[in-house]
Short mmCIF file of C-alpha atoms and ligand atoms in Angstrom, two decimals:
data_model
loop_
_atom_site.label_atom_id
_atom_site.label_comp_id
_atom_site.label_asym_id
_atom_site.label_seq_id
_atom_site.Cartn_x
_atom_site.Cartn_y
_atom_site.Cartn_z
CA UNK A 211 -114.37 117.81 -48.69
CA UNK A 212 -116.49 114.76 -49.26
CA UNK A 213 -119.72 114.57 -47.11
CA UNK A 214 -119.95 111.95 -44.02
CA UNK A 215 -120.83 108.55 -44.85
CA UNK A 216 -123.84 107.48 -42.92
CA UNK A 217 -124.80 103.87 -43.08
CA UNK A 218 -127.79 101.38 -42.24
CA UNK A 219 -127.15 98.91 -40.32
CA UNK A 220 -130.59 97.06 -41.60
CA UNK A 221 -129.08 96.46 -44.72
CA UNK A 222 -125.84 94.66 -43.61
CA UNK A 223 -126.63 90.91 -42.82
CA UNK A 224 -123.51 89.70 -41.40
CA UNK A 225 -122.99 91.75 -38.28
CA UNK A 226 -119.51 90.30 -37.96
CA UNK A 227 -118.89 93.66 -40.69
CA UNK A 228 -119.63 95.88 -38.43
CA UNK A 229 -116.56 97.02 -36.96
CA UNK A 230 -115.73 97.56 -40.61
CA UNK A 231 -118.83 99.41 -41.08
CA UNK A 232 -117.71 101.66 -37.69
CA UNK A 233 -114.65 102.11 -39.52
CA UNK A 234 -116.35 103.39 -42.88
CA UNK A 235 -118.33 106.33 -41.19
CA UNK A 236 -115.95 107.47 -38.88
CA UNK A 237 -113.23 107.77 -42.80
CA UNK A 238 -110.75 105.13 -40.94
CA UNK A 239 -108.66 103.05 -43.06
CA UNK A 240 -109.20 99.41 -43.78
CA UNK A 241 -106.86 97.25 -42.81
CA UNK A 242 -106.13 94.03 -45.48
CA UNK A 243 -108.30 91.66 -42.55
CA UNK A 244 -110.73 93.55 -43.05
CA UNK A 245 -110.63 92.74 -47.14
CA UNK A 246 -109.80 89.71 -46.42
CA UNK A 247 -113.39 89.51 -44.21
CA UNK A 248 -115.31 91.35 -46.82
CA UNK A 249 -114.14 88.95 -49.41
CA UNK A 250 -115.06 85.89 -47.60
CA UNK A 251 -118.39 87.15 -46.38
CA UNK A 252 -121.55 86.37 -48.32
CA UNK A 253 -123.38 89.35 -47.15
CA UNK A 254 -122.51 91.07 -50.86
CA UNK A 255 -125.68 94.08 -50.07
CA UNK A 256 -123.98 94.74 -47.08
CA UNK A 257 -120.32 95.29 -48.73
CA UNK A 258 -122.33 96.96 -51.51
CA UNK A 259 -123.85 99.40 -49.56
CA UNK A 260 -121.30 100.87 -47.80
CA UNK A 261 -118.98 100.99 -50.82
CA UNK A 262 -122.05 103.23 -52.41
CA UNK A 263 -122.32 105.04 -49.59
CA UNK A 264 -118.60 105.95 -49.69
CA UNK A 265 -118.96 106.56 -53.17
CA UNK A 266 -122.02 108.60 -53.11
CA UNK A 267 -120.04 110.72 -50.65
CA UNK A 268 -117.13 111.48 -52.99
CA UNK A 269 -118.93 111.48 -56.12
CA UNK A 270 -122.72 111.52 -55.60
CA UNK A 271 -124.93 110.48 -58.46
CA UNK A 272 -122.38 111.17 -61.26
CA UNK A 273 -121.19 108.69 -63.50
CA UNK A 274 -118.37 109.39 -65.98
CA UNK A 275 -117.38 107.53 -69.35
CA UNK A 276 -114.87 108.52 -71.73
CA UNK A 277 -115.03 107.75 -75.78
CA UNK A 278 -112.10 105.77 -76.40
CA UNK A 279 -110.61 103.83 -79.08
CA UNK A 280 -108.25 101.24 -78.51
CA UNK A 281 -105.83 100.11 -80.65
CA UNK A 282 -103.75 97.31 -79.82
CA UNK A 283 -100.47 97.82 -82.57
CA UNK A 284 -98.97 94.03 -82.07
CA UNK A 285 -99.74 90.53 -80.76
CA UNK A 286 -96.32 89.71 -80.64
CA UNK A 287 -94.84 89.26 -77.14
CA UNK A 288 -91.91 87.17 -75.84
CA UNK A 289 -93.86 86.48 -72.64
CA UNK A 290 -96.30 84.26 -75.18
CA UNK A 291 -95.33 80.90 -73.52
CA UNK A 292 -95.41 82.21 -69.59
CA UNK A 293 -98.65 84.36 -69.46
CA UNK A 294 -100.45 81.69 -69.42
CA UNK A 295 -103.68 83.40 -69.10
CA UNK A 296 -102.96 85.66 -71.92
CA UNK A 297 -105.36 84.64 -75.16
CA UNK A 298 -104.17 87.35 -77.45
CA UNK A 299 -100.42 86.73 -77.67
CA UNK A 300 -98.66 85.20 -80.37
CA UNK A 301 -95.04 84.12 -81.21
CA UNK A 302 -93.45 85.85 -84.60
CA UNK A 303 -93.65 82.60 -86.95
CA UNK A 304 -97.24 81.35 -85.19
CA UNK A 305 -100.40 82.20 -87.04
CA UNK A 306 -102.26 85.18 -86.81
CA UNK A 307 -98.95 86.91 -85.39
CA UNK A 308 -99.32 90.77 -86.95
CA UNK A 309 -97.41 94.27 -86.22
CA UNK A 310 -98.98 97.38 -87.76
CA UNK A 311 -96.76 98.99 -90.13
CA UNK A 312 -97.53 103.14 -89.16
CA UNK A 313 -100.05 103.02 -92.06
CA UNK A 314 -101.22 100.48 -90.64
CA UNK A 315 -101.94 102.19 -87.20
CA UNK A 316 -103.01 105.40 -88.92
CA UNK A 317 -105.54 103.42 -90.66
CA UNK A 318 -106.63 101.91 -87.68
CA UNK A 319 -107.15 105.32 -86.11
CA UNK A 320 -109.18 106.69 -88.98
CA UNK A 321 -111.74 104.16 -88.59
CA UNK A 322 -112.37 106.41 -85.53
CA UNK A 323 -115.00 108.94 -85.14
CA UNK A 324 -112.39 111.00 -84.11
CA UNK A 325 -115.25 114.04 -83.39
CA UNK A 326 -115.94 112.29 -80.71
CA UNK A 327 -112.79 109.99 -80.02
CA UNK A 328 -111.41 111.89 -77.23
CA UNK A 329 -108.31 109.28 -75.90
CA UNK A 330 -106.23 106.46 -78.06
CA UNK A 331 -105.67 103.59 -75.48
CA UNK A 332 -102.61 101.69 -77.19
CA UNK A 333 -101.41 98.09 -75.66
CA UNK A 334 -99.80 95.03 -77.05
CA UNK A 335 -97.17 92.66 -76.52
CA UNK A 336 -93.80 92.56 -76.12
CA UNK A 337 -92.23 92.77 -79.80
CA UNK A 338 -88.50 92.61 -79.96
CA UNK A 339 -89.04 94.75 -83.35
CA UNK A 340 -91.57 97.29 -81.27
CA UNK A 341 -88.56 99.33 -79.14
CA UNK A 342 -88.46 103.11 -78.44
CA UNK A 343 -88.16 104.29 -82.39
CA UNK A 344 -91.76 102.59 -83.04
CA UNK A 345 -93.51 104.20 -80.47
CA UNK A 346 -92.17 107.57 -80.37
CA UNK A 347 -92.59 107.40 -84.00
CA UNK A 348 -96.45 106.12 -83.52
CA UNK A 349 -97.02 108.94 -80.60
CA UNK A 350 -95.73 111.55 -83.30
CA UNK A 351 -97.89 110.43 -86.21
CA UNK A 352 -101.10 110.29 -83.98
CA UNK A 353 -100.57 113.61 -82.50
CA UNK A 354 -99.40 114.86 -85.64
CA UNK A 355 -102.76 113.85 -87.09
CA UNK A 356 -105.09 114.41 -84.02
CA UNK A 357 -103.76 117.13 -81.65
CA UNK A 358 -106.73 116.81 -79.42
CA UNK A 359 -106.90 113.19 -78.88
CA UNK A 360 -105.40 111.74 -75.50
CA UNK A 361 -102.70 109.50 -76.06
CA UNK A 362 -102.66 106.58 -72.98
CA UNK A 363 -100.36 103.73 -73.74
CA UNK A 364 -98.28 100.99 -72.85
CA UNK A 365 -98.28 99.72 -69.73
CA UNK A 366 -95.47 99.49 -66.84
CA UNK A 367 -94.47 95.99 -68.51
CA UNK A 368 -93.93 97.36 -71.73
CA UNK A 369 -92.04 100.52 -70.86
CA UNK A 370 -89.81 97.97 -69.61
CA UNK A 371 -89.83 95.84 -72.62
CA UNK A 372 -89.22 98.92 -74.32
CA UNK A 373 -86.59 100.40 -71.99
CA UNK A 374 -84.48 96.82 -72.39
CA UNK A 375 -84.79 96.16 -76.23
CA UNK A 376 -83.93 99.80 -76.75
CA UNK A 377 -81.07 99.75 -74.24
CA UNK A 378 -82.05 102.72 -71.92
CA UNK A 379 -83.41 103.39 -68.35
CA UNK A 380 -86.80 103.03 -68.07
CA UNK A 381 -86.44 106.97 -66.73
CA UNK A 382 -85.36 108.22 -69.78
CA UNK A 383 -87.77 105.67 -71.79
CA UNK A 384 -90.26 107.43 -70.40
CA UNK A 385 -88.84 111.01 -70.59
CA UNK A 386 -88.39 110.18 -74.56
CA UNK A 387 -92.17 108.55 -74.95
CA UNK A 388 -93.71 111.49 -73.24
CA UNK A 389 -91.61 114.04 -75.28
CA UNK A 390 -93.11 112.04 -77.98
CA UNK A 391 -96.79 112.33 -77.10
CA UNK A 392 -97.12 109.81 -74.32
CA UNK A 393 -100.16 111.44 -71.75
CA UNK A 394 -100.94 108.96 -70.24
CA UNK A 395 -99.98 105.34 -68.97
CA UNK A 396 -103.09 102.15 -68.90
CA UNK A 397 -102.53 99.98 -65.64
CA UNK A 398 -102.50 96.74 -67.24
CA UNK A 399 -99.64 94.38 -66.69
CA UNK A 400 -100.37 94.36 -62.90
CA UNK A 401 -102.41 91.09 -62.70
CA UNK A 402 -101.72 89.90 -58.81
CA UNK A 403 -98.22 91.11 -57.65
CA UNK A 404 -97.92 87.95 -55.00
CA UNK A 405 -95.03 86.24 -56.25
CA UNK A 406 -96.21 82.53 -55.59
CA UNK A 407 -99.05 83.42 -57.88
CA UNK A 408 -96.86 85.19 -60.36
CA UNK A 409 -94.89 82.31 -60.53
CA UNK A 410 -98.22 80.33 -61.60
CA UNK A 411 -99.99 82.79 -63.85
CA UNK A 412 -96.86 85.18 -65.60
CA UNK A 413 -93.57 83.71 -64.89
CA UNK A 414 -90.63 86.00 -66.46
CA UNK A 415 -93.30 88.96 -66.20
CA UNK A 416 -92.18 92.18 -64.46
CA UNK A 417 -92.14 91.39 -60.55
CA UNK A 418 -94.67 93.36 -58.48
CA UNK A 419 -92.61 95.77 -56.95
CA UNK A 420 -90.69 96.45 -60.51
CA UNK A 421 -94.16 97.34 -62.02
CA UNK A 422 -94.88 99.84 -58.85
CA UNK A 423 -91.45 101.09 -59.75
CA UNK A 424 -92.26 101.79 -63.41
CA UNK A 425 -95.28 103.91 -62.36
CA UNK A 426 -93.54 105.71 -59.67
CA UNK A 427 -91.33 106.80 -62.15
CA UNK A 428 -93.85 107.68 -64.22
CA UNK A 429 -95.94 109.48 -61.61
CA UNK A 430 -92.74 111.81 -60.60
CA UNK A 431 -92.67 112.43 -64.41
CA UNK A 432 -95.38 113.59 -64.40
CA UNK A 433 -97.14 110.95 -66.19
CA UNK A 434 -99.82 109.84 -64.40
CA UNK A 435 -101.75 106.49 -64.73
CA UNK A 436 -104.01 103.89 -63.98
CA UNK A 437 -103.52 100.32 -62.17
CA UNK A 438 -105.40 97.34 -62.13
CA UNK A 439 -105.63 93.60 -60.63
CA UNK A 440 -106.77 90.59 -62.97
CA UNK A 441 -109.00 88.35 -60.38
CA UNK A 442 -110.41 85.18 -60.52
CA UNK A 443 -107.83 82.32 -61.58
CA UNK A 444 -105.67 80.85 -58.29
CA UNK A 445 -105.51 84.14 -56.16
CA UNK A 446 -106.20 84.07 -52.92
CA UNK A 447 -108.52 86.56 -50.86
CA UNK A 448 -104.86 87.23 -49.17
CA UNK A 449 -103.34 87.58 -52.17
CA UNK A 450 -105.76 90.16 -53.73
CA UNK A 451 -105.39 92.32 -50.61
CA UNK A 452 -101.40 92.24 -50.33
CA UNK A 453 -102.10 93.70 -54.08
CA UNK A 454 -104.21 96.29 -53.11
CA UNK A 455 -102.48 97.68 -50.06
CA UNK A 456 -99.00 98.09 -52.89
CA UNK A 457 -101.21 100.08 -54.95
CA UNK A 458 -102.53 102.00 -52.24
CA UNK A 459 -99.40 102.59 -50.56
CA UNK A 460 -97.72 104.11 -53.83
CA UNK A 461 -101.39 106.41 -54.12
CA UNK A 462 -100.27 107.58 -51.18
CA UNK A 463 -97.20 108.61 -51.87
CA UNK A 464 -97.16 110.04 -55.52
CA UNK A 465 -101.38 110.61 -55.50
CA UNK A 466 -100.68 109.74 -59.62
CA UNK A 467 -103.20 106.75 -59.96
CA UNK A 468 -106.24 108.25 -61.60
CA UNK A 469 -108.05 104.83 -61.65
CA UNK A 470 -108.23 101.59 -60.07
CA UNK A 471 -110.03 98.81 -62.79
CA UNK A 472 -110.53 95.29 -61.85
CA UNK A 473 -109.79 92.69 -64.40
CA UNK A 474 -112.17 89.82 -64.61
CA UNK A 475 -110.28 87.03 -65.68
CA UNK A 476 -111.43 85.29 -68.97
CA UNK A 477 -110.38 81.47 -69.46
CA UNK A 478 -111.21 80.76 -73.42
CA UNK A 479 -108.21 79.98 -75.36
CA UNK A 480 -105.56 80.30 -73.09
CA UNK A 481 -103.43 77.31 -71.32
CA UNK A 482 -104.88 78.34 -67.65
CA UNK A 483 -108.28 77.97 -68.14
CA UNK A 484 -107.46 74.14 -69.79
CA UNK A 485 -105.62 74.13 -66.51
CA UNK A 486 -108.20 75.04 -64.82
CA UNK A 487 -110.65 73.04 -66.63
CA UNK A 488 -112.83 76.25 -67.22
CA UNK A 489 -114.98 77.49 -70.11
CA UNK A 490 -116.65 80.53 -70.51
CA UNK A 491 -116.83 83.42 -68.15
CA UNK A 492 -114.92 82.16 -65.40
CA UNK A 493 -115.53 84.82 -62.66
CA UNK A 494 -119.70 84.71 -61.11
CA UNK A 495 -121.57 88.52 -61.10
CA UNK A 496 -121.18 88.03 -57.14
CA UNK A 497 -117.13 87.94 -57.36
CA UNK A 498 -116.97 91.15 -59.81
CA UNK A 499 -119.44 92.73 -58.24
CA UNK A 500 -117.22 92.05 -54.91
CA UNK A 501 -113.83 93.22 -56.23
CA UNK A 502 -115.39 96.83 -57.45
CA UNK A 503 -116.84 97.28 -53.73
CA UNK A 504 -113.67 96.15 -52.45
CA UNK A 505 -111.18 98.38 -54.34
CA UNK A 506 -113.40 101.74 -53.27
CA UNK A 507 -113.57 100.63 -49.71
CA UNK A 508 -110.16 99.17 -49.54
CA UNK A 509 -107.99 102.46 -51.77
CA UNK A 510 -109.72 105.13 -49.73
CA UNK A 511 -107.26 107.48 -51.51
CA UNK A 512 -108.59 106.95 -54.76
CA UNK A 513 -110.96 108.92 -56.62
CA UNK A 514 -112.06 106.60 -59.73
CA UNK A 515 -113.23 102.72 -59.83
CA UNK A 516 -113.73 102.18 -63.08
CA UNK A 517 -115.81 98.77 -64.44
CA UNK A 518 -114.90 97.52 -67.72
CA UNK A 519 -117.77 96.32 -69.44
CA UNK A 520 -116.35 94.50 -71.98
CA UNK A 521 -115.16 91.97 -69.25
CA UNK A 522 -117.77 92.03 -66.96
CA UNK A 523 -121.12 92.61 -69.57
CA UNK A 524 -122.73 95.46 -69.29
CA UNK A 525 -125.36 94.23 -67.19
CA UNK A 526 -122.91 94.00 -63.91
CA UNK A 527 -121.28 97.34 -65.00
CA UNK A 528 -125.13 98.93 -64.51
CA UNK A 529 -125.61 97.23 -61.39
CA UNK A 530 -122.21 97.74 -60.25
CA UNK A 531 -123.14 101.69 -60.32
CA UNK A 532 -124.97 100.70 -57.22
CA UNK A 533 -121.65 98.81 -55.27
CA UNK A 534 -119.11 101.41 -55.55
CA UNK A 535 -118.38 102.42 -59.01
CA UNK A 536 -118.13 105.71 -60.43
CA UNK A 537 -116.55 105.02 -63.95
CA UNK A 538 -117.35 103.22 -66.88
CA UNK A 539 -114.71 102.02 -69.84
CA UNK A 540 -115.72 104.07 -72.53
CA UNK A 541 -117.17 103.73 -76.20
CA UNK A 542 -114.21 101.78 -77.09
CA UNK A 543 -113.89 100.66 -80.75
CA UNK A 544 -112.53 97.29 -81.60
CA UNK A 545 -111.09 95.86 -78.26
CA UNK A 546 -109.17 92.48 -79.20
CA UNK A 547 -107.42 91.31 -75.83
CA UNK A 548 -110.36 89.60 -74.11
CA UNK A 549 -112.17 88.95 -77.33
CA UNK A 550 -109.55 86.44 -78.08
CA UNK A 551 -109.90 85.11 -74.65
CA UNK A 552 -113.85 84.75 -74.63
CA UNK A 553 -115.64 87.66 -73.56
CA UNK A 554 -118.87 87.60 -75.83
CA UNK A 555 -119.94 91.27 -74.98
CA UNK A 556 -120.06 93.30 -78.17
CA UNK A 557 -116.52 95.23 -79.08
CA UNK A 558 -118.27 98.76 -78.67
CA UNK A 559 -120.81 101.19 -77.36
CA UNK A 560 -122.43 103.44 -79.07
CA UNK A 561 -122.62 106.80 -77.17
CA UNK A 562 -126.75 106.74 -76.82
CA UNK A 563 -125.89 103.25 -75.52
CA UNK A 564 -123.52 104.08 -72.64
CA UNK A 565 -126.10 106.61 -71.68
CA UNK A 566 -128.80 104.66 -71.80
CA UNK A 567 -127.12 101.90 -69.54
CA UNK A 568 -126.05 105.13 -67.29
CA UNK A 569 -129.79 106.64 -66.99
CA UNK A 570 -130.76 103.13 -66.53
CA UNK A 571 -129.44 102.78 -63.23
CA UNK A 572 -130.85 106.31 -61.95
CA UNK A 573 -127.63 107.75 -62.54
CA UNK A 574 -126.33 111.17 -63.89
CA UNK A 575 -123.79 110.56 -67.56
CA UNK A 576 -120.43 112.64 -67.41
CA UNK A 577 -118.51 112.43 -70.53
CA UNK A 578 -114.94 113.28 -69.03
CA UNK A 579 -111.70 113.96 -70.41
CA UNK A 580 -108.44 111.31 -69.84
CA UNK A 581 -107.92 113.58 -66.78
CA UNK A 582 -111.25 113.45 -65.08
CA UNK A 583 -112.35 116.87 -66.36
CA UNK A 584 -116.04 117.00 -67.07
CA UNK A 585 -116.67 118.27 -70.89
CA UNK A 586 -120.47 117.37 -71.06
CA UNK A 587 -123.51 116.91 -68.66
CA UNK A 588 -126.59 114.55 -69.84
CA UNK A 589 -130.00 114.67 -67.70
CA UNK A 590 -130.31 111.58 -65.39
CA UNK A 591 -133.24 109.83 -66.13
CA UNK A 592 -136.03 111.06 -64.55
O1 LIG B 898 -102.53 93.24 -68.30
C1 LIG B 898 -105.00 89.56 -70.48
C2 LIG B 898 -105.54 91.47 -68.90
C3 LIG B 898 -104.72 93.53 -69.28
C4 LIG B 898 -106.70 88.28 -70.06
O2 LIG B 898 -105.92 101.40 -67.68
C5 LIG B 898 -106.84 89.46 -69.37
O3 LIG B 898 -107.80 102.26 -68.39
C6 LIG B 898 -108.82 88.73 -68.51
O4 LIG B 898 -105.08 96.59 -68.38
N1 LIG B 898 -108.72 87.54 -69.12
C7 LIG B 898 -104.65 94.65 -70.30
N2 LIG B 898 -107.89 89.69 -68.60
C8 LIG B 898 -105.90 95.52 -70.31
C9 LIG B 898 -105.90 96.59 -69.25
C10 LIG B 898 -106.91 97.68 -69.27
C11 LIG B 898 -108.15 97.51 -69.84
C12 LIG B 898 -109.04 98.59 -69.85
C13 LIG B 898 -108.69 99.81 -69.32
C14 LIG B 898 -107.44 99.96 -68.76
C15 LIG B 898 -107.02 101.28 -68.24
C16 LIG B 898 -106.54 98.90 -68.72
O5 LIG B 898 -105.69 92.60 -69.70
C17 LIG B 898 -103.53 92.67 -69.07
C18 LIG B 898 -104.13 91.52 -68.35
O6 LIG B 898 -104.20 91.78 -66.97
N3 LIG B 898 -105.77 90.21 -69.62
N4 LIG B 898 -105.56 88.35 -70.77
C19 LIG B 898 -107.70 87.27 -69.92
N5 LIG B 898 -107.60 86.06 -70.51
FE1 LIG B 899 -97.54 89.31 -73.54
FE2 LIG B 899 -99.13 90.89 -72.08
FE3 LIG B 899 -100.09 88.59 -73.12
FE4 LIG B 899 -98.31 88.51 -71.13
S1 LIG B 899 -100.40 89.39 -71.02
S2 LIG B 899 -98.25 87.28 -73.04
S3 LIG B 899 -97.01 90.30 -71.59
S4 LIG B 899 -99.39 90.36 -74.30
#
């Protein structure tokens, strides 16, 4: 039973939140106004603390990572020309198009200190060569080779991808990757599920409601998963909230989200940010600080808001400790999606370095299992 929130009304500036502060300590849902309001306010200590506070309740000081490698098998994907956010895709002829071979992939998760590699997180694009045989064949060879490593992959968009090129239902697509190794599914693919802004950002791509489909099916499979919103291009506050309130609806029905991640959208090398005329980082500290607070106080019926360092630096992943967050994108190794797209964060954290950035922020390191489980305590900082 998590403890009451209590909050102080000294440290929220803009007293038009506090009917949504009310709300907060007496557990009452948000509505999407009220995201909508604590979007559009400036008063980003007062959304902060009461998505702490809530947090603190649920989770108290603890802060969990998990070491995680990803590997990201092909760049391929016949969405190439309509993502047009997407930095990392390419078409089969183009340069610097590549599919592992198995080798290939094996070799990749070798590099791995797999003493310590507890979870493979495996995405790429959608290859008309990559169907069902690859990646049951992939799932068998890892687990074959590393029994005790966590195996999340493919997102709802690929299972499709999959399901269609291999020319089954995405039930038994799933039935067939999970027999295969599958524990897991990433949330990626979500970006905003409006379909004006789909239309704009990943025409062709997997409607909103299909990918809440996908992980419905997945969830009563007993796969569970994680979801996501990429922020920070045309959205509106609207927009974000209508996304939120799907993924929070389907929490509430199948409980099988284990984490909600914001995506900070990155605009090098990809045709919306020349749209947009926008170079480097494209989202402010105040915006990503905003959507973390957001999702806790928003998806009251999630445990886990994870920040993703790699996207956001690791500076706003410390502070963002303090506005709501609970989890931190591991130790990953080699992370190419939003390298190609301009994140200039470095491609992985050492261990001593995710606990230093932990301790830093007066907080107590949890490595965790893929499930949440907690295999090691560290001392906060003192
Ligand atoms: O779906 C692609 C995003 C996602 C860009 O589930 C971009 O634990 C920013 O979902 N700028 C894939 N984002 C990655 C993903 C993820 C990452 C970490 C952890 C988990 C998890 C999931 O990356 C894509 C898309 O939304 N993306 N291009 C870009 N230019
Ligand atoms: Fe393909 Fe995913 Fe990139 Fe879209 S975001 S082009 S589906 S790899």
């Amino acid at each position: 039973m998590p403890t009451a929130v209590q909050l102080d009304r000294a440290l929220i500036s803009d007293s038009s939140l506090y009917h949504i502060a009310d709300k907060v300590e007496r557990g009452e849902r948000l509505s999407t106004s009220d995201g909508v309001a604590l979007f559009a306010t400036g008063d980003l200590v007062g959304v902060g603390h009461m998505a702490d506070a809530v947090n603190r309740a649920k989770n108290g000081d603890r802060v969990t990572f998990a070491a995680n490698h990803h590997i990201n098998p092909t760049n391929i994907c016949i969405l190439r020309k309509t993502c047009v956010f997407c930095s990392y895709a390419r078409l089969p002829k183009e340069e610097g198009a590549y599919r592992y071979t198995m080798e290939q992939v094996y070799a990749e998760a070798a590099t791995s200190n797999t003493t310590l590699t507890r979870e493979f997180h495996i995405v790429g694009g959608l290859d008309m060569h990559a169907g069902l045989d690859y990646y049951t064949e992939m799932f068998r060879g890892l687990k074959e080779r590393y029994p005790h490593v966590h195996i999340k992959a493919l997102t709802a968009v690929e299972i499709a991808h999959v399901a269609r090129v291999s020319k089954r239902s995405v039930r038994d697509t799933l039935i067939a990757l999970r027999d295969a190794g599958l524990d897991t599914m990433p949330g990626g693919g979500a970006e905003v599920f409006s379909p004006g802004v789909r239309a704009t950002i990943a025409d062709k791509k997997l409607s909103g409601e299909e990918y809440i489909n996908v992980h419905r099916e997945a969830h009563e499979l007993g796969i569970r998963s994680n979801c996501t919103m990429l922020y920070g291009h045309v959205e509106t506050y609207e927009d974000r909230m209508a996304h939120l309130a799907m993924l929070r609806d389907l929490q509430d029905e199948t409980g099988g989200f284990l984490a909600y991640i914001p995506l900070a959208y990155h605009p090098d090398n990809n045709e919306l940010g020349e749209t947009l005329h926008r170079e480097g980082t494209a989202t402010s500290g105040f915006d990503d600080l905003k959507n973390l607070a957001v999702g806790r106080l928003f998806l009251d019926n999630f445990d886990h808001i994870k920040s993703h360092w790699i996207m956001v630096t690791p500076f706003v992943s410390q502070v963002a400790l303090h506005f709501g967050v609970n989890d931190l994108e591991g130790t990953v190794v080699r992370e190419k999606i939003y390298h190609e797209a301009g994140a200039h964060t470095e491609q992985r954290m050492t261990l001593e370095q995710i606990l230093k950035l932990i301790r830093g922020a007066k907080k107590a390191p949890v490595e965790r299992d893929s499930f949440y489980n907690v295999l090691r305590t560290f001392e906060a900082a003192a």
